[in-house]
Tab-separated table of C-alpha atoms and ligand atoms in Angstrom:
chain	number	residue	atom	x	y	z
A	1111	UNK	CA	3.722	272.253	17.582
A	1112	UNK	CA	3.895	276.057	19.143
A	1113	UNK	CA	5.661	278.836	20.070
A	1114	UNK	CA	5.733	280.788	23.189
A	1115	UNK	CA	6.942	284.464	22.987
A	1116	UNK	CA	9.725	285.558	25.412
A	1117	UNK	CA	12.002	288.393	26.290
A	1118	UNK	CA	12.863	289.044	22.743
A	1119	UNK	CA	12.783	285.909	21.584
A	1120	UNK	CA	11.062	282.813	20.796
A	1121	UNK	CA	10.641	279.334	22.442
A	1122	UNK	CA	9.555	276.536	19.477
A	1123	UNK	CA	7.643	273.501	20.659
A	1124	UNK	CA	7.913	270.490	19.136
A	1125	UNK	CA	8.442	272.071	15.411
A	1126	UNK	CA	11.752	269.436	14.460
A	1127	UNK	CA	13.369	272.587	14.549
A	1128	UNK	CA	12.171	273.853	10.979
A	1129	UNK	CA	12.517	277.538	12.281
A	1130	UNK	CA	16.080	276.676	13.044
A	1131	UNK	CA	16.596	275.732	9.688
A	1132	UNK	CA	15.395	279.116	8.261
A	1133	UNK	CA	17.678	280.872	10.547
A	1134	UNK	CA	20.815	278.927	9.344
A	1135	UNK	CA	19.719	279.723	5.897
A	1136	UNK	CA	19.420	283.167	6.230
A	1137	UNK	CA	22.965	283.851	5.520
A	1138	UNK	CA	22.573	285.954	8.973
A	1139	UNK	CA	25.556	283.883	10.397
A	1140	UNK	CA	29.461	284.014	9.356
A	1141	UNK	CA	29.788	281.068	10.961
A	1142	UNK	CA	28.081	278.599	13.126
A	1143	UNK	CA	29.544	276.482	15.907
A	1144	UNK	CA	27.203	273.667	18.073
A	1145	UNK	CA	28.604	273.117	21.410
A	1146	UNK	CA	28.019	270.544	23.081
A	1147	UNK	CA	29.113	267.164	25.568
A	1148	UNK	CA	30.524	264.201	24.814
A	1149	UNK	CA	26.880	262.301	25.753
A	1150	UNK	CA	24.965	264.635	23.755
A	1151	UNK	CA	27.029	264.660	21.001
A	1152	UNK	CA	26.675	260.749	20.958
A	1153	UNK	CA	22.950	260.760	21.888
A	1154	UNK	CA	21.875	264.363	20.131
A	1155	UNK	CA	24.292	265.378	17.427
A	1156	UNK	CA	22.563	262.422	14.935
A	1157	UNK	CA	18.785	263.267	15.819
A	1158	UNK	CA	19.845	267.666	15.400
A	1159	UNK	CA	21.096	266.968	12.058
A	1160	UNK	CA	18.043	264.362	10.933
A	1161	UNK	CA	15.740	266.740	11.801
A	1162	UNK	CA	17.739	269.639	10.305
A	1163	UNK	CA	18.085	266.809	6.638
A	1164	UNK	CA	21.638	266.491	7.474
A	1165	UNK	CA	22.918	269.946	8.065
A	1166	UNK	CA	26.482	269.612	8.708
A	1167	UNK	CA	27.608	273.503	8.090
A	1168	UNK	CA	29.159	273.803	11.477
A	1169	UNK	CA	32.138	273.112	13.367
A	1170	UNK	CA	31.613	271.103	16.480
A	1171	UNK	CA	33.090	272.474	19.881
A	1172	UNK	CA	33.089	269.167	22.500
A	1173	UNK	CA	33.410	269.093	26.142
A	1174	UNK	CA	33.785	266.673	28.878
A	1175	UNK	CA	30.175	266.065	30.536
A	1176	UNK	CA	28.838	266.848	33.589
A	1177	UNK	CA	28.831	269.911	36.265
A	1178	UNK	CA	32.235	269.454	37.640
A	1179	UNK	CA	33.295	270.931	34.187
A	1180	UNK	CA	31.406	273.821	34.616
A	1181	UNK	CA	33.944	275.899	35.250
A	1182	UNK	CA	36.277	278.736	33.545
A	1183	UNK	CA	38.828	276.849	32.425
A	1184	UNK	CA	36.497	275.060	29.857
A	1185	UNK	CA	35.165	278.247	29.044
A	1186	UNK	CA	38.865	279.329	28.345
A	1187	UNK	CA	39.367	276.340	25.793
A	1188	UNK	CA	35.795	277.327	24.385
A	1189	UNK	CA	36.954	280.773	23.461
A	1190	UNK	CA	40.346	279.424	22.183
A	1191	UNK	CA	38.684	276.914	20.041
A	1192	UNK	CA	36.703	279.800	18.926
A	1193	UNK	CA	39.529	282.385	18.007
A	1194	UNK	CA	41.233	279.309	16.720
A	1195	UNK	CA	38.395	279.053	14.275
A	1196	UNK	CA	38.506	282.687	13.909
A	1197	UNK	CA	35.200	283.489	14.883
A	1198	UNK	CA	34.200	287.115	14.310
A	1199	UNK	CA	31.091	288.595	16.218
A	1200	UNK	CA	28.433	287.710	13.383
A	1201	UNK	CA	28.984	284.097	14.307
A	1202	UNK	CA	26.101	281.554	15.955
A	1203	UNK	CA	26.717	279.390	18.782
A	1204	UNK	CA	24.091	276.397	19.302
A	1205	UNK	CA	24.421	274.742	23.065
A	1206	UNK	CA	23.288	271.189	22.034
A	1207	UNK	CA	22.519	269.695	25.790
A	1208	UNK	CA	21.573	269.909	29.427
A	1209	UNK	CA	21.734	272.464	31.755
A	1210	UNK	CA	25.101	272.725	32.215
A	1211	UNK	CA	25.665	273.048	28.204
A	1212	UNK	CA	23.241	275.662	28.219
A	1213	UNK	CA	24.550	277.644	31.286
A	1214	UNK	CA	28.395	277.910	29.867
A	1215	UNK	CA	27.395	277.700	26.329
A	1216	UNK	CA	25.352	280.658	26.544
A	1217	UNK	CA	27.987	282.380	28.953
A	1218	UNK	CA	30.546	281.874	26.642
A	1219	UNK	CA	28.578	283.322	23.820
A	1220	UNK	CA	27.299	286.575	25.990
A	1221	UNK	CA	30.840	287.232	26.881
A	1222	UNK	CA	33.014	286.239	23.502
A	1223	UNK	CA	33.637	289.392	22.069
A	1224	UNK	CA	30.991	291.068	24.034
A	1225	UNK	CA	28.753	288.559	22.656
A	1226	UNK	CA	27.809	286.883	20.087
A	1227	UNK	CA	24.164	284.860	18.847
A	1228	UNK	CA	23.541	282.277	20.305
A	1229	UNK	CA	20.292	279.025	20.354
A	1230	UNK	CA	19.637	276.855	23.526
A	1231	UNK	CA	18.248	273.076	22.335
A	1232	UNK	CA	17.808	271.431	25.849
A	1233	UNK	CA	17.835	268.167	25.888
A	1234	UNK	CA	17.745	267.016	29.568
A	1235	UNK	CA	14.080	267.239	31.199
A	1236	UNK	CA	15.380	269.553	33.567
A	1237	UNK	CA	16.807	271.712	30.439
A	1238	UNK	CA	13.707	271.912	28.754
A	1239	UNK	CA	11.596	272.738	31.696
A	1240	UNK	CA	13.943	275.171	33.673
A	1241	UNK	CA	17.627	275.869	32.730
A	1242	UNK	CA	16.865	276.851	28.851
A	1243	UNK	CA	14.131	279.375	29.520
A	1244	UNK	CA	14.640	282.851	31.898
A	1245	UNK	CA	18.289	284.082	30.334
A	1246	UNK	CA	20.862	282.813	33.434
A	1247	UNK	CA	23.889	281.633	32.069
A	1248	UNK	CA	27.181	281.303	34.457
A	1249	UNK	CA	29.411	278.880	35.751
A	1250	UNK	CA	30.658	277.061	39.034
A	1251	UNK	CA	33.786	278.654	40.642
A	1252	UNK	CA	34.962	275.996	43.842
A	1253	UNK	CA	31.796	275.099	44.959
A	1254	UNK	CA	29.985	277.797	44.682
A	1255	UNK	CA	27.405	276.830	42.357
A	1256	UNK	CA	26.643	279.502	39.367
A	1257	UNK	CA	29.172	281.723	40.780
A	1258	UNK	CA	29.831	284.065	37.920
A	1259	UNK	CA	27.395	284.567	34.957
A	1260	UNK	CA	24.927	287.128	33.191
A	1261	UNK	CA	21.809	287.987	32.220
A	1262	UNK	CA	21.712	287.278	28.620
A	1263	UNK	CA	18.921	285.926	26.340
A	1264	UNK	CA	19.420	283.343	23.391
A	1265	UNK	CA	18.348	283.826	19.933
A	1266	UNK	CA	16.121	281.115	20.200
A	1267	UNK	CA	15.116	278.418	22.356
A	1268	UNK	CA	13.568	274.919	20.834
A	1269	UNK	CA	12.253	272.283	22.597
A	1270	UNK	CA	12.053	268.726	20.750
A	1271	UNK	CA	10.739	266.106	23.815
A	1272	UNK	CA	12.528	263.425	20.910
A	1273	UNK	CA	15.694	264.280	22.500
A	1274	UNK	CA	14.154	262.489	26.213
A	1275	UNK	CA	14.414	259.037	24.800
A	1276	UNK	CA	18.138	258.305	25.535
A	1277	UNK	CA	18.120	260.571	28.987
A	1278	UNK	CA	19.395	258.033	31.769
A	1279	UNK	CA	15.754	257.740	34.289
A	1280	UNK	CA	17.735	259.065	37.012
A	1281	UNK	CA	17.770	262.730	34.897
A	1282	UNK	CA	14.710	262.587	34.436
A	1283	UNK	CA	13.627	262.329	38.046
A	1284	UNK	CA	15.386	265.180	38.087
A	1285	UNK	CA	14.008	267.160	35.340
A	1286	UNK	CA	10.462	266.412	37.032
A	1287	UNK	CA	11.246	267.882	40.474
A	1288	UNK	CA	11.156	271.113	38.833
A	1289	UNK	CA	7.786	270.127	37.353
A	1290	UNK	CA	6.663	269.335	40.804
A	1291	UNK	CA	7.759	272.661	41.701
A	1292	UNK	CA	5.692	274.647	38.887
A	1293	UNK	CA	2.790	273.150	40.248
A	1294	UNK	CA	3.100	273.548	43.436
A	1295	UNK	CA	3.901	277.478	43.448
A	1296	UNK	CA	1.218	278.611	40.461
A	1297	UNK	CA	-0.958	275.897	39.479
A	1298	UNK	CA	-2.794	273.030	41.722
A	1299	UNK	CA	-4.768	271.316	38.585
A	1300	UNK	CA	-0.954	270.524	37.566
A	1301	UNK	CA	0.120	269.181	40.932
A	1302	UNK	CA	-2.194	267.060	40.642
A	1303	UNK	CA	-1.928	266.053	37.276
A	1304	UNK	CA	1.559	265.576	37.673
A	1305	UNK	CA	0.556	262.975	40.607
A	1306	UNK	CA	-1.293	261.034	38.247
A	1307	UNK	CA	1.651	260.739	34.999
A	1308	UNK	CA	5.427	258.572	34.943
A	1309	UNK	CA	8.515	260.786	35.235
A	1310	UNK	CA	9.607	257.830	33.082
A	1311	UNK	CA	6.630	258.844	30.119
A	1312	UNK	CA	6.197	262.543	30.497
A	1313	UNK	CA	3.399	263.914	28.621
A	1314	UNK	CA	4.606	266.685	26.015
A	1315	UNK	CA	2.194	268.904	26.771
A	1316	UNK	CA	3.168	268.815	30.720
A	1317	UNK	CA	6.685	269.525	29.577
A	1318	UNK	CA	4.442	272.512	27.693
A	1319	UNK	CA	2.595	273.707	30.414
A	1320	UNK	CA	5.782	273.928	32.634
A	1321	UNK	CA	7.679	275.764	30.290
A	1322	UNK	CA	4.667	278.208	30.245
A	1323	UNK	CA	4.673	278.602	33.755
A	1324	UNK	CA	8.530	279.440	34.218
A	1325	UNK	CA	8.150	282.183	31.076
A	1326	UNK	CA	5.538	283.654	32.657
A	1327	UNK	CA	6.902	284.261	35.405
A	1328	UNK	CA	10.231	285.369	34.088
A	1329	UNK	CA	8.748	287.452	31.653
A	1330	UNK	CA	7.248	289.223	34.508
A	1331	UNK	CA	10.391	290.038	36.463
A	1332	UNK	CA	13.420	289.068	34.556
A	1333	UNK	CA	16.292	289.906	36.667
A	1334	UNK	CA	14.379	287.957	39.586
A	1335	UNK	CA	13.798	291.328	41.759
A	1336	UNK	CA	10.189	290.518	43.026
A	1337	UNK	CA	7.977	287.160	41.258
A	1338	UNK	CA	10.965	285.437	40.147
A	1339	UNK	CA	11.743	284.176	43.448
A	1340	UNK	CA	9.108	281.925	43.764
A	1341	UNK	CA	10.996	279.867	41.434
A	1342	UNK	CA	12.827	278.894	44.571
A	1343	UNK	CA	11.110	277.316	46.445
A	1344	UNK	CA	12.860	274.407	47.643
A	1345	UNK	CA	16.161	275.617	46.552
A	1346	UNK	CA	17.118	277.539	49.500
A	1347	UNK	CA	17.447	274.373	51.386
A	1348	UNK	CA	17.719	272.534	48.152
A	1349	UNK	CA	20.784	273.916	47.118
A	1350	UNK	CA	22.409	273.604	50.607
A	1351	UNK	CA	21.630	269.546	50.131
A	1352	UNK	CA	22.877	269.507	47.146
A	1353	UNK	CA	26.354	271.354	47.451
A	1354	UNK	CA	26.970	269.316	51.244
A	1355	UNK	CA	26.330	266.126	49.264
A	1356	UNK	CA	28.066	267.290	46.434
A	1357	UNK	CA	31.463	267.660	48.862
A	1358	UNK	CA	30.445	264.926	51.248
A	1359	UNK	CA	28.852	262.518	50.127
A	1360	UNK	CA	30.243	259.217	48.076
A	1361	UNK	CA	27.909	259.570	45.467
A	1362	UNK	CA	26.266	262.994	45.081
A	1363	UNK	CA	22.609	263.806	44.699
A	1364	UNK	CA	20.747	265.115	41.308
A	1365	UNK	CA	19.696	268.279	41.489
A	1366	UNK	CA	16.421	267.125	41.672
A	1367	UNK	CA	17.089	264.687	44.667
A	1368	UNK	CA	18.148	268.127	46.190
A	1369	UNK	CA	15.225	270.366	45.497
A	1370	UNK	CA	12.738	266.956	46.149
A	1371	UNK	CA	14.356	267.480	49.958
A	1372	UNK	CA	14.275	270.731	49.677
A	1373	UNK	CA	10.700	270.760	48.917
A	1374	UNK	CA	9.692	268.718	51.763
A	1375	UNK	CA	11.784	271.166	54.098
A	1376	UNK	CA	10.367	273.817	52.894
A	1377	UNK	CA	6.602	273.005	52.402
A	1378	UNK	CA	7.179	272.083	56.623
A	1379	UNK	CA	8.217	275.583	57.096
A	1380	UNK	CA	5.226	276.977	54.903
A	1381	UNK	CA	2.749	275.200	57.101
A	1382	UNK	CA	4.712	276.688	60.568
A	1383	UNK	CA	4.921	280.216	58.907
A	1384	UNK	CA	2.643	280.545	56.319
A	1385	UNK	CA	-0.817	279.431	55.495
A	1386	UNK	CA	-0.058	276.249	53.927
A	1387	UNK	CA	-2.355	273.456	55.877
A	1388	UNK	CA	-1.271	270.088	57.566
A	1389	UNK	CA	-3.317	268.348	54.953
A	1390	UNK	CA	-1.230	269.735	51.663
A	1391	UNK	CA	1.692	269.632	53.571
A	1392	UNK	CA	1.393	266.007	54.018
A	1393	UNK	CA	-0.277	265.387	50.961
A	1394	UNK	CA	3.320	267.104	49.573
A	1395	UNK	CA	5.461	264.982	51.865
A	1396	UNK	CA	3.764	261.984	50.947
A	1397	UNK	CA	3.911	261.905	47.375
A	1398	UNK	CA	7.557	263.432	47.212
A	1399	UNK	CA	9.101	260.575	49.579
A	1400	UNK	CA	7.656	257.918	47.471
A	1401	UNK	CA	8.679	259.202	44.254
A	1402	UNK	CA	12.453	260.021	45.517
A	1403	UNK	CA	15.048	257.993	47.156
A	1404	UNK	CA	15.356	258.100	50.602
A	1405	UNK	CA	18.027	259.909	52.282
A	1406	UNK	CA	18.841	260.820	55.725
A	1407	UNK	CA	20.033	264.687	56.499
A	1408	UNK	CA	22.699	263.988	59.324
A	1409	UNK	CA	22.806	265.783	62.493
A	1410	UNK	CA	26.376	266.239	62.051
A	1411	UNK	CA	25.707	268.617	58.652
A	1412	UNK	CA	23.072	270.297	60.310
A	1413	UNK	CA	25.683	273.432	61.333
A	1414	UNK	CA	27.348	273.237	57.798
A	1415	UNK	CA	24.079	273.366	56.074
A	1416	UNK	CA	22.566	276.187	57.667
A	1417	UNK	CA	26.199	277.836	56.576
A	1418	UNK	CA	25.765	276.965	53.278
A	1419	UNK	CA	22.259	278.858	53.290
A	1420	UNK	CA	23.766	282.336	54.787
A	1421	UNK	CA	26.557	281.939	52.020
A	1422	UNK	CA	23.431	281.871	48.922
A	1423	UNK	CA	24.058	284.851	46.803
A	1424	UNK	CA	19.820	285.384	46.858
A	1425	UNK	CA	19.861	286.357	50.563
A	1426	UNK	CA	19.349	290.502	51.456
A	1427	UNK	CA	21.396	292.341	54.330
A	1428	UNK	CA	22.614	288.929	55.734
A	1429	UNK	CA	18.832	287.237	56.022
A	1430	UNK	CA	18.381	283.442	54.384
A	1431	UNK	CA	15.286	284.381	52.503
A	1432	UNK	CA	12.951	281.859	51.718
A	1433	UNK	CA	10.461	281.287	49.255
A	1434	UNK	CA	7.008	279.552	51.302
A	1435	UNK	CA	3.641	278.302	49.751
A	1436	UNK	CA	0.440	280.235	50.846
A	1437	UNK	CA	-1.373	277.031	49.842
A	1438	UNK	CA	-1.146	274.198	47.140
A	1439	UNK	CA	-0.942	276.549	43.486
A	1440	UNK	CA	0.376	279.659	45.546
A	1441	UNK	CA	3.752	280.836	46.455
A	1442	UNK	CA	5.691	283.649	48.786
A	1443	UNK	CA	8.768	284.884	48.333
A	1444	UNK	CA	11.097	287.277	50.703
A	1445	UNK	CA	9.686	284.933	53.915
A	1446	UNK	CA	12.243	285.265	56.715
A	1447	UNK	CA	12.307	282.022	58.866
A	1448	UNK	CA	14.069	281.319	62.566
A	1449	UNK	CA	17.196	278.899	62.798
A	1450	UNK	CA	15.160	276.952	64.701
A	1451	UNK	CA	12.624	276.468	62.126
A	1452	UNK	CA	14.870	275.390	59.950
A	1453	UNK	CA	16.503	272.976	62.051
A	1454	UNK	CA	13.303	271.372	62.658
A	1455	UNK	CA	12.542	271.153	58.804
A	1456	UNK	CA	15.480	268.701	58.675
A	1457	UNK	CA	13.784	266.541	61.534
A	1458	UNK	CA	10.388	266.465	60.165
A	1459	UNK	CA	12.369	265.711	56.906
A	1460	UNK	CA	14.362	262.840	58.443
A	1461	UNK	CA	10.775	261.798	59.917
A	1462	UNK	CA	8.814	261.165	56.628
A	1463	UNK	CA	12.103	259.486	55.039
A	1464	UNK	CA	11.392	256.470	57.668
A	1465	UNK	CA	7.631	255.644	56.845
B	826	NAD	N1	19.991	278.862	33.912
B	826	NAD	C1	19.023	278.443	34.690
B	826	NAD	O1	18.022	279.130	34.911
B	826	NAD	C2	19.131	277.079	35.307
B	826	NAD	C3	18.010	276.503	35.912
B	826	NAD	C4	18.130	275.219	36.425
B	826	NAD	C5	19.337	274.529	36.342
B	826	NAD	N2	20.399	275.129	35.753
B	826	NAD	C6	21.676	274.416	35.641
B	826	NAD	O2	21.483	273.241	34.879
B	826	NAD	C7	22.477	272.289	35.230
B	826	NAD	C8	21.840	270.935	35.366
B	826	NAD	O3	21.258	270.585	34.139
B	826	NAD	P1	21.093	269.064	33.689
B	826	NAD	O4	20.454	268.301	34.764
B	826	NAD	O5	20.492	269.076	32.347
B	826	NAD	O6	22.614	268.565	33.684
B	826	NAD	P2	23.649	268.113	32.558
B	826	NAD	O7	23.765	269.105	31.486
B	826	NAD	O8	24.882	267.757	33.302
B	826	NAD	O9	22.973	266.787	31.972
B	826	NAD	C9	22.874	265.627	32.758
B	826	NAD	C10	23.560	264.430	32.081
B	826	NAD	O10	22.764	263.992	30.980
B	826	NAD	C11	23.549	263.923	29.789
B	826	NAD	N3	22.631	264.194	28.687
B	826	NAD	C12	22.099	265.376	28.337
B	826	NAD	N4	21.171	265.200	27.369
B	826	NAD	C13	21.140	263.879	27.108
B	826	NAD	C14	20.377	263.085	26.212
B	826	NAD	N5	19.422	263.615	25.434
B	826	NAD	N6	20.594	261.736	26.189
B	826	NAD	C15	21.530	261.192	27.016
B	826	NAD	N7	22.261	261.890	27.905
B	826	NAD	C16	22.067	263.222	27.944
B	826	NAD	C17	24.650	264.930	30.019
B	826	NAD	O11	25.776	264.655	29.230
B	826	NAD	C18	24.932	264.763	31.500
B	826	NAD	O12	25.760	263.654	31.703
B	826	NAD	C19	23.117	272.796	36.506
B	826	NAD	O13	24.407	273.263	36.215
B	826	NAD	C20	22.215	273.941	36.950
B	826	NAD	O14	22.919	274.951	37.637
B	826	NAD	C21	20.310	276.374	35.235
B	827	ZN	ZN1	16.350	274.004	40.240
């Protein structure tokens, strides 16, 4: 049981959300409203109000799961359900869920009525560890992924690792990738900690130590104009995965299938351009392709992907910026990188998928 201080607010660890409860009995709120998806209402709703000895002083606002319904018109029947519930601006909204519950919950509280309170509770690995902490909220528009969105910091965050049990395994590899990502950009004793634990059993206090990591560095540039960036590493190629699949693919990948290629893409480019060595870079390779599923990056998306990474909305004056380990534990960020570097990422990608 902790608490980490953040921009203005607080993240509770494993407290059964006892803080929460003083909040709501405050009498700070007019109102308070829990948003969240039809699996997390199922899986969640139960365990929130156990732990909270069966609070039910809220109204419940629902929504269709996943991130195709991360969108504005959902946010337009969130705000109608709100004024339909005539929700002034001293109301609370909690975002009961994963990432995507936390993204348009929270942008549909900054924006209601020029904003109102509101409390993340992840409850997807990759929630607790990434999306709840740093103060992005937005939404998709086509797909563009988080399109339109602010800057805007909840109340509260609280992380309960009770809410894990019922997320399907394939979320949870997901979750982890971003683990595997906090070690490999700050902290090498983590990496290789990580190496050693289950996805499937993840120790508490790894869940912890990432969310320490990703404060950290958002506390230290919060509107991701220097540090911040190293948060992306993997997600510049990542992302362009992830949105090809996303459009072309029968079945899409995770997010953390994405960012697990990008990863390996990306850790090749930081041993051509940077100082990472053939050894990590391996050592990288090796233990990401056995953990994820194998997948083949056609030749045929190659021009499409590289179009997808001059459209991100992180690159300056036109220039795909990348962010490139200096070593295991140790991360760049503004690294500009040749076509052809890139191109041969996906190769050497392709490469370690057929081992
Ligand atoms: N704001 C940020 O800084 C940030 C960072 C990373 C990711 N994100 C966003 O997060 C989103 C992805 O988050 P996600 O992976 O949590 O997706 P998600 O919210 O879609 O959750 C994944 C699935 O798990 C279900 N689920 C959630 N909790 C559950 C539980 N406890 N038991 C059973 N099922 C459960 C959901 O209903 C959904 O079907 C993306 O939209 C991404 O853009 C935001
Ligand atoms: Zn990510």
């Amino acid at each position: 049981m902790s608490k980490l201080d953040s921009a203005g607010h607080s993240i509770h660890f494993e407290t059964r959300l006892a803080p929460l409860m003083e909040i709501l009995e405050s009498g700070k709120y007019s109102k308070v409203f829990v948003f969240a998806d039809r699996n997390t209402s199922e899986h969640c709703l139960p365990l929130f109000q156990e732990m909270l000895d069966d609070f039910n002083g809220f109204d419940l606002i629902e929504t269709d799961p996943g991130e195709e319904n991360k969108n504005i018109d959902f946010c337009i029947g969130i705000w109608k359900t709100l004024l339909d519930f005539e929700a002034d601006r001293k109301c609370l909204m909690i975002n009961l869920g994963g990432g995507v519950i936390t993204d348009m919950g929270g942008f549909v509280a900054s924006t209601y009525k020029r904003g109102i309170d509101f409390i993340n509770i992840p409850t997807t690995l990759l929630a607790q560890v990434d999306a709840s902490v740093g103060g992005k909220t937005g939404i998709d528009m086509d797909s563009v992924k988080n399109m339109v969105g602010t800057f805007a910091l909840p109340q509260a965050v609280f992380i309960e690792t009770e809410f894990l049990r019922t997320v399907p395994d394939r979320e949870l590899l997901s979750g982890f990738a971003e683990m595997i990502k906090h070690g490999l950009i700050v902290d090498r004793n983590y990496y290789n900690e990580l190496k050693e634990s289950n996805y499937l059993d993840v120790n508490p206090k790894a869940i912890y130590n990432s969310v320490v990591i990703k404060n950290d560095v958002v506390t230290e540039d919060p509107q991701e104009k220097s540090l911040r960036k190293i948060l992306n590493f993997g997600h510049t190629i990542g992302h362009a995965v992830e949105t090809y699949a996303l459009v072309k693919d029968a079945s899409p990948l995770t997010h953390g299938e994405a960012i697990a290629i990008g990863m390996i893409c990306e850790a090749y480019l930081s041993q051509k351009n940077n100082t990472l060595t053939a050894t990590d870079l391996e050592d990288i390779s090796n233990y990401i392709s056995n953990l994820y599923p194998a997948y083949h990056l056609k030749t045929e998306s190659f021009t499409e992907l590289l179009a997808l990474m001059q459209s991100d909305k992180k690159n300056e004056n036109g220039q795909i910026m990348f962010s490139l380990l200096g070593s295991i534990g140790k991360c760049d960020f503004n690294c500009r990188v040749t076509e052809s570097d890139i191109l041969e990422s996906f190769h050497y990608y392709n490469a370690t998928q057929q081992k």
